[in-house]
Coordinates of C-alpha atoms in Angstrom, one line a residue:
Chain A
M39 CA -35.8 -6.1 -1.5
P40 CA -33.2 -5.0 1.1
R41 CA -33.2 -7.1 4.2
R42 CA -33.0 -5.5 7.7
V43 CA -30.2 -7.0 9.8
G44 CA -30.7 -7.4 13.5
R45 CA -28.3 -7.5 16.5
C46 CA -27.3 -10.6 18.3
R47 CA -27.7 -10.1 22.0
Y48 CA -26.0 -13.2 23.5
G49 CA -22.6 -14.5 24.3
V50 CA -19.5 -14.1 22.1
L51 CA -21.6 -12.8 19.2
A52 CA -23.0 -10.0 21.4
A53 CA -19.4 -9.0 22.3
M54 CA -18.6 -8.8 18.5
S55 CA -21.9 -7.1 17.5
W56 CA -20.1 -3.7 17.3
M57 CA -18.5 -5.1 14.1
A58 CA -21.9 -5.0 12.4
W59 CA -21.8 -8.6 11.1
T60 CA -23.9 -9.9 8.3
A61 CA -24.4 -13.6 7.4
P62 CA -22.5 -13.4 4.1
S63 CA -19.5 -11.6 5.5
A64 CA -19.4 -13.9 8.5
T65 CA -19.5 -16.9 6.2
F66 CA -16.7 -15.5 4.1
F67 CA -14.4 -14.9 7.0
V68 CA -15.2 -18.2 8.6
A69 CA -14.4 -19.9 5.3
V70 CA -11.0 -18.1 5.0
L71 CA -10.2 -19.0 8.7
L72 CA -11.1 -22.6 8.1
A73 CA -9.0 -22.7 4.9
L74 CA -6.0 -21.2 6.8
A75 CA -6.4 -23.8 9.6
T76 CA -6.6 -26.6 7.0
L77 CA -3.5 -25.3 5.3
T78 CA -1.7 -25.2 8.7
V79 CA -2.7 -28.7 9.6
A80 CA -1.8 -29.9 6.1
E81 CA 1.6 -28.2 6.3
V82 CA 2.4 -29.9 9.7
L83 CA 1.2 -33.4 8.6
R84 CA 2.5 -33.2 5.0
P85 CA 4.9 -30.3 4.4
G86 CA 4.3 -28.9 0.9
Q87 CA 7.1 -28.6 -1.7
V88 CA 8.2 -25.4 -3.2
R89 CA 7.5 -25.6 -6.9
R90 CA 7.2 -23.7 -10.2
G91 CA 3.9 -24.2 -11.9
L92 CA 1.5 -22.6 -14.3
L93 CA 2.1 -19.1 -12.9
G94 CA 5.8 -19.4 -13.7
L95 CA 6.6 -18.4 -10.1
V96 CA 8.3 -20.4 -7.4
T97 CA 5.6 -20.8 -4.8
T98 CA 4.7 -22.7 -1.6
R99 CA 1.2 -24.0 -0.9
G100 CA 0.5 -20.8 1.2
D101 CA 1.7 -18.6 -1.6
R102 CA -0.7 -20.2 -4.0
F103 CA -3.6 -19.7 -1.6
F104 CA -2.7 -16.1 -1.1
I105 CA -2.5 -15.6 -4.9
S106 CA -5.8 -17.3 -5.2
L107 CA -7.5 -15.0 -2.6
L108 CA -5.9 -11.9 -4.2
S109 CA -6.9 -12.9 -7.8
G110 CA -10.4 -13.7 -6.5
A111 CA -10.7 -10.2 -5.0
A112 CA -9.5 -8.7 -8.3
L113 CA -11.8 -10.9 -10.3
H114 CA -14.8 -9.8 -8.3
V115 CA -13.9 -6.2 -8.5
M116 CA -13.5 -6.3 -12.2
W117 CA -16.8 -8.2 -12.5
L118 CA -18.6 -5.5 -10.5
A119 CA -17.0 -2.7 -12.5
A120 CA -17.6 -4.3 -15.9
T121 CA -21.0 -5.9 -15.7
A122 CA -24.4 -5.9 -14.0
L123 CA -24.7 -9.7 -14.1
P124 CA -25.0 -11.6 -10.8
V125 CA -21.8 -11.7 -8.8
W126 CA -22.2 -15.4 -8.2
W127 CA -20.9 -16.1 -11.6
A128 CA -17.6 -14.5 -10.7
S129 CA -17.6 -16.5 -7.5
I130 CA -18.0 -19.7 -9.5
A131 CA -15.3 -18.7 -11.9
W132 CA -13.1 -17.9 -8.9
L133 CA -13.7 -21.4 -7.4
V134 CA -12.5 -23.0 -10.6
L135 CA -9.4 -20.6 -10.6
L136 CA -8.8 -21.6 -6.9
V137 CA -8.7 -25.3 -7.8
V138 CA -6.4 -24.7 -10.8
L139 CA -4.0 -22.4 -8.9
M140 CA -3.8 -24.7 -5.9
R141 CA -3.3 -27.8 -8.0
W142 CA -1.2 -26.6 -10.9
G143 CA -0.2 -23.0 -10.1
Chain B
M629 CA 27.5 -31.4 24.0
P630 CA 23.8 -32.1 24.7
E631 CA 21.6 -32.7 21.7
R632 CA 19.3 -29.7 21.1
R633 CA 15.7 -30.6 20.4
S634 CA 13.5 -28.6 18.1
T635 CA 10.2 -27.5 19.7
N636 CA 7.3 -25.4 18.6
L637 CA 7.6 -23.2 21.7
A638 CA 9.0 -20.3 19.6
W639 CA 5.6 -19.9 18.2
F640 CA 4.5 -18.5 21.6
G641 CA 7.1 -15.7 21.1
V642 CA 5.2 -14.7 17.9
L643 CA 1.8 -14.7 19.7
P644 CA 2.0 -11.1 21.1
V645 CA 2.6 -9.8 17.5
V646 CA -0.2 -11.9 16.1
L647 CA -2.6 -10.5 18.8
V648 CA -1.5 -6.9 18.2
V649 CA -1.9 -7.2 14.4
A650 CA -5.2 -9.0 14.9
F651 CA -6.6 -6.2 17.1
S652 CA -5.1 -3.3 15.3
A653 CA -5.5 -4.4 11.7
V654 CA -7.4 -7.6 11.0
I655 CA -10.5 -6.9 13.2
P656 CA -10.9 -3.3 12.0
L657 CA -10.5 -4.5 8.4
M658 CA -13.2 -7.1 8.9
T659 CA -15.4 -4.5 10.4
V660 CA -14.9 -2.3 7.3
V661 CA -15.8 -5.2 5.1
N662 CA -19.0 -5.7 7.1
Y663 CA -19.9 -2.0 6.8
S664 CA -19.3 -2.1 3.1
L665 CA -22.1 -4.6 2.6
Q666 CA -24.7 -2.5 4.4
D667 CA -26.5 0.8 4.3
I668 CA -25.6 1.7 7.9
F669 CA -26.3 4.6 10.1
D670 CA -25.8 3.0 13.5
L671 CA -25.8 -0.6 14.7
N672 CA -29.5 -0.7 15.1
T673 CA -30.3 1.0 11.8
R674 CA -28.7 -1.0 9.0
V675 CA -29.8 -2.7 5.8
F676 CA -27.9 -5.3 3.9
V677 CA -27.3 -4.1 0.3
G678 CA -24.8 -6.7 -1.0
F679 CA -22.2 -5.3 -3.4
D680 CA -24.2 -2.2 -4.3
W681 CA -21.7 0.2 -2.8
Y682 CA -18.9 -1.5 -4.7
R683 CA -20.8 -1.1 -8.0
E684 CA -21.5 2.5 -7.2
T685 CA -18.0 3.3 -6.2
L686 CA -16.5 1.6 -9.3
R687 CA -18.8 3.7 -11.5
D688 CA -18.2 7.0 -9.7
P689 CA -16.4 9.4 -12.0
R690 CA -14.9 11.3 -9.0
F691 CA -13.4 8.0 -7.7
L692 CA -12.0 7.2 -11.1
E693 CA -10.5 10.7 -11.5
A694 CA -9.0 10.5 -8.1
L695 CA -7.5 7.1 -8.9
V696 CA -5.9 8.4 -12.1
R697 CA -4.5 11.4 -10.2
Q698 CA -3.2 9.1 -7.5
G699 CA -1.5 6.8 -10.1
L700 CA 0.2 9.8 -11.8
F701 CA 1.3 11.2 -8.5
S702 CA 2.9 8.0 -7.3
M703 CA 4.6 7.5 -10.6
A704 CA 6.0 11.0 -10.6
V705 CA 7.2 10.5 -7.0
L706 CA 9.1 7.4 -7.9
V707 CA 10.6 8.8 -11.1
I708 CA 11.9 11.9 -9.3
Q709 CA 12.8 10.6 -5.8
L710 CA 14.7 7.4 -6.7
P711 CA 17.4 8.9 -9.0
L712 CA 17.6 12.0 -6.8
G713 CA 18.0 10.0 -3.7
I714 CA 20.7 7.9 -5.2
L715 CA 22.4 11.0 -6.5
V716 CA 22.3 12.6 -3.0
A717 CA 23.7 9.4 -1.5
K718 CA 26.5 9.3 -4.0
G719 CA 27.4 12.9 -3.2
L720 CA 27.5 12.5 0.6
P721 CA 30.9 12.2 2.4
K722 CA 31.9 8.6 3.2
S723 CA 33.2 9.1 6.7
G724 CA 34.2 11.6 9.4
W725 CA 32.3 14.4 11.0
R726 CA 31.1 15.7 7.7
A727 CA 29.3 12.5 7.0
S728 CA 27.6 12.5 10.4
F729 CA 26.6 16.2 10.0
M730 CA 25.2 15.7 6.5
L731 CA 23.3 12.6 7.5
V732 CA 21.6 14.5 10.4
L733 CA 20.9 17.4 8.0
I734 CA 19.2 15.4 5.3
A735 CA 17.3 13.4 7.9
L736 CA 15.7 16.5 9.3
P737 CA 12.7 16.7 6.8
L738 CA 11.8 13.1 7.9
L739 CA 11.4 14.3 11.5
I740 CA 8.8 17.0 10.7
P741 CA 5.2 16.1 11.1
W742 CA 3.2 15.8 7.9
N743 CA 0.8 18.6 8.7
V744 CA 3.7 20.9 9.6
V745 CA 5.3 20.1 6.2
G746 CA 2.0 21.1 4.5
T747 CA 2.0 24.4 6.5
I748 CA 5.6 25.1 5.7
W749 CA 5.0 24.7 2.0
Q750 CA 1.7 26.6 2.1
I751 CA 3.6 29.6 3.3
F752 CA 6.8 29.0 1.4
A753 CA 5.0 28.8 -2.0
R754 CA 2.6 31.8 -1.4
P755 CA 3.2 34.4 -4.1
D756 CA 2.7 37.3 -1.7
I757 CA 4.8 36.4 1.4
G758 CA 6.4 33.0 0.6
L759 CA 10.1 32.8 -0.2
L760 CA 9.6 30.6 -3.3
G761 CA 6.3 32.2 -4.5
A762 CA 7.6 35.7 -4.0
A763 CA 10.9 34.9 -5.7
L764 CA 9.1 33.4 -8.7
A765 CA 6.8 36.4 -8.8
G766 CA 9.9 38.7 -8.7
L767 CA 11.3 36.8 -11.7
G768 CA 8.1 37.4 -13.6
V769 CA 6.8 33.9 -13.3
D770 CA 3.0 33.7 -12.8
F771 CA 3.0 31.1 -10.1
N772 CA -0.1 30.6 -7.9
Y773 CA -0.8 27.2 -6.5
T774 CA -4.2 28.2 -5.2
A775 CA -5.5 29.1 -8.7
S776 CA -3.6 27.0 -11.2
P777 CA -3.9 23.2 -11.2
V778 CA -0.4 22.9 -12.8
D779 CA 1.1 25.1 -10.1
A780 CA -0.7 23.1 -7.4
W781 CA 0.6 19.8 -8.8
I782 CA 4.2 21.2 -9.0
T783 CA 4.0 22.5 -5.4
V784 CA 2.6 19.2 -4.1
L785 CA 5.3 17.2 -5.9
M786 CA 8.1 19.5 -4.7
M787 CA 6.8 19.2 -1.2
D788 CA 6.8 15.4 -1.3
V789 CA 10.2 15.4 -2.9
W790 CA 11.5 17.7 -0.2
H791 CA 9.9 15.6 2.5
W792 CA 10.8 12.1 1.4
T793 CA 13.8 12.0 -0.9
S794 CA 15.9 11.9 2.3
L795 CA 14.5 8.4 3.0
V796 CA 15.7 7.1 -0.4
A797 CA 19.0 8.9 0.1
L798 CA 19.6 7.4 3.5
L799 CA 18.7 3.9 2.3
A800 CA 20.9 4.2 -0.7
Y801 CA 23.7 5.6 1.5
A802 CA 23.5 2.5 3.7
G803 CA 23.5 0.3 0.7
L804 CA 26.6 2.0 -0.8
A805 CA 28.4 1.9 2.6
A806 CA 27.9 -1.9 2.7
I807 CA 29.8 -2.4 -0.6
P808 CA 33.3 -3.8 0.2
Q809 CA 36.3 -1.8 -1.0
A810 CA 37.6 -4.8 -2.9
Y811 CA 34.8 -4.3 -5.5
Y812 CA 36.0 -0.8 -6.2
Q813 CA 39.6 -1.9 -6.4
A814 CA 38.8 -4.7 -8.8
A815 CA 36.8 -2.2 -11.0
A816 CA 39.7 0.2 -10.9
L817 CA 42.1 -2.5 -12.0
D818 CA 39.8 -3.2 -14.9
G819 CA 39.9 0.4 -15.9
A820 CA 36.2 1.1 -15.1
G821 CA 35.1 4.7 -15.2
P822 CA 32.6 6.3 -12.7
W823 CA 29.6 5.3 -14.9
E824 CA 30.7 1.6 -15.2
V825 CA 31.4 1.5 -11.4
F826 CA 27.9 2.8 -10.8
R827 CA 26.2 0.6 -13.4
Y828 CA 28.0 -2.7 -12.8
V829 CA 29.3 -2.5 -9.1
E830 CA 27.0 -0.2 -7.1
L831 CA 23.6 -0.5 -8.7
P832 CA 23.4 -4.4 -8.5
R833 CA 24.5 -4.2 -4.8
L834 CA 21.8 -1.5 -4.1
R835 CA 19.0 -3.7 -5.5
S836 CA 17.6 -4.8 -2.1
V837 CA 17.6 -1.4 -0.5
L838 CA 16.1 0.1 -3.6
I839 CA 13.3 -2.5 -3.6
I840 CA 12.6 -1.4 0.0
A841 CA 12.7 2.3 -1.0
I842 CA 10.4 1.8 -4.0
L843 CA 7.9 -0.2 -2.0
L844 CA 7.9 2.3 0.9
R845 CA 7.5 5.3 -1.4
L846 CA 4.9 3.6 -3.6
M847 CA 2.7 2.6 -0.6
D848 CA 3.2 5.9 1.2
S849 CA 2.6 8.1 -1.9
F850 CA -0.4 6.1 -2.7
M851 CA -1.9 6.9 0.7
I852 CA -0.9 10.5 0.9
Y853 CA -3.4 12.7 2.7
T854 CA -2.2 15.2 5.2
E855 CA 0.3 17.3 3.2
P856 CA -1.9 18.0 0.2
F857 CA -4.9 18.5 2.5
V858 CA -3.1 21.2 4.4
L859 CA -1.4 22.7 1.3
T860 CA -4.2 22.9 -1.3
G861 CA -7.2 21.3 0.4
G862 CA -7.5 19.1 -2.8
G863 CA -7.9 22.1 -5.0
P864 CA -8.1 24.2 -7.1
G865 CA -11.3 22.4 -8.0
N866 CA -10.4 18.8 -7.5
A867 CA -7.0 19.0 -9.1
T868 CA -5.1 17.6 -6.1
T869 CA -7.8 15.5 -4.6
F870 CA -6.2 12.1 -4.2
L871 CA -8.0 8.9 -3.1
S872 CA -7.6 9.3 0.6
Q873 CA -8.9 12.8 0.6
Y874 CA -12.0 11.8 -1.4
L875 CA -12.5 8.9 0.9
T876 CA -12.3 11.2 4.0
S877 CA -14.8 13.6 2.5
M878 CA -17.1 10.7 1.9
A879 CA -16.7 9.1 5.4
V880 CA -16.4 12.1 7.6
G881 CA -17.8 14.9 5.6
Q882 CA -20.9 13.2 4.2
F883 CA -21.0 10.4 6.8
D884 CA -21.7 7.8 4.0
L885 CA -20.3 4.9 6.0
G886 CA -21.3 2.1 3.7
P887 CA -19.9 3.6 0.4
A888 CA -16.8 4.8 2.3
A889 CA -16.2 1.3 3.6
A890 CA -16.6 -0.1 0.1
F891 CA -14.1 2.6 -1.1
S892 CA -11.7 1.6 1.7
V893 CA -11.8 -2.1 0.8
L894 CA -11.2 -1.3 -2.9
Y895 CA -8.3 1.1 -1.9
F896 CA -6.8 -1.5 0.3
L897 CA -7.0 -4.2 -2.4
L898 CA -5.5 -1.9 -4.9
I899 CA -2.4 -1.2 -2.7
L900 CA -2.1 -4.9 -1.8
L901 CA -2.3 -5.9 -5.4
M902 CA 0.2 -3.3 -6.6
C903 CA 2.7 -4.2 -3.9
W904 CA 2.4 -7.9 -4.5
V905 CA 2.7 -7.6 -8.3
F906 CA 5.7 -5.3 -7.9
Y907 CA 7.4 -7.4 -5.3
T908 CA 6.8 -10.6 -7.3
L909 CA 8.2 -9.1 -10.5
V910 CA 11.3 -7.8 -8.7
M911 CA 12.0 -11.0 -6.8
R912 CA 11.5 -13.2 -9.8
E913 CA 14.0 -11.1 -11.7
A914 CA 16.4 -11.4 -8.7
H915 CA 16.0 -15.2 -8.6
E916 CA 16.7 -15.5 -12.3

């Protein structure tokens, strides 16, 4: 059953209400922003090494995160194009891919 | 000499660019993503639909046809414009007033607004009054870009080649001009002919400018809108309807904001993915 989405009338959220936010998209963007902030802090505290991993490419930590995001987007698009199964399965597969790429990519 | 300390103050210098990019690109893109998840008419009338618009777009035959056309067009653009641009650059005078004159001359198409280019070619290729169309008709060639899909494709391709080969030529010319004379002298001492000089001296030194040229032309041709819109309006039928034109008809013509937003996100991802794959392949080869 489709859910009706209301408008927030208060504070910062009201100022951003023209962007037609939904809870899932807000969660996604906040997660990406938090990940970027975490990567920045990690880079300042413990600078990552450039390395060649599973991908066969010379990558930094940021490169691997970008590749993870891009491959996640591609995976979800292919999933939506190929199957009617719930998209959560693709999300779970992507989380596994994210860990693999960040750790061994 | 006083010791220079490294600080992070330089990051404040980047701040204006970050803010401009955020307001001009990131925030609008986030808005499009938000729209793509809803059936939206205005901010008070919207329903969350999840990934339904993405599913619908990915199964839309018109989207898939436009995607194939777009891929073919970009491939044709690269195959024609890169060698032609290098050839033009090789043929340009190296110095003196002739070089300046020719550079200005070949840069002229780049200065013409896109809709004007479309109008120029719309008239130029008309079989009744256009120079090209009438000349072909005079030669007995049945050429009509408004009726024949093949003629429409040829005209759109010729128009793009006319408009943008100059960019490749200028980039290649700059790359050629940067090659030190010592390389040519060494090649001459080794008895290298023109082909060997091009293959083993010039082409490797042109690599970086050609990467830029390929990326620019790939992205730009994949987003082409104005010129074919003015020239053929996407026709005959849908023969020259590329992705951006179909997207515009969906968003502005039919006012289907949700599906158009999903289309836009897919379009953006496709260009991003293509450019990244291409750039990575080329850079990996360069490192090896």
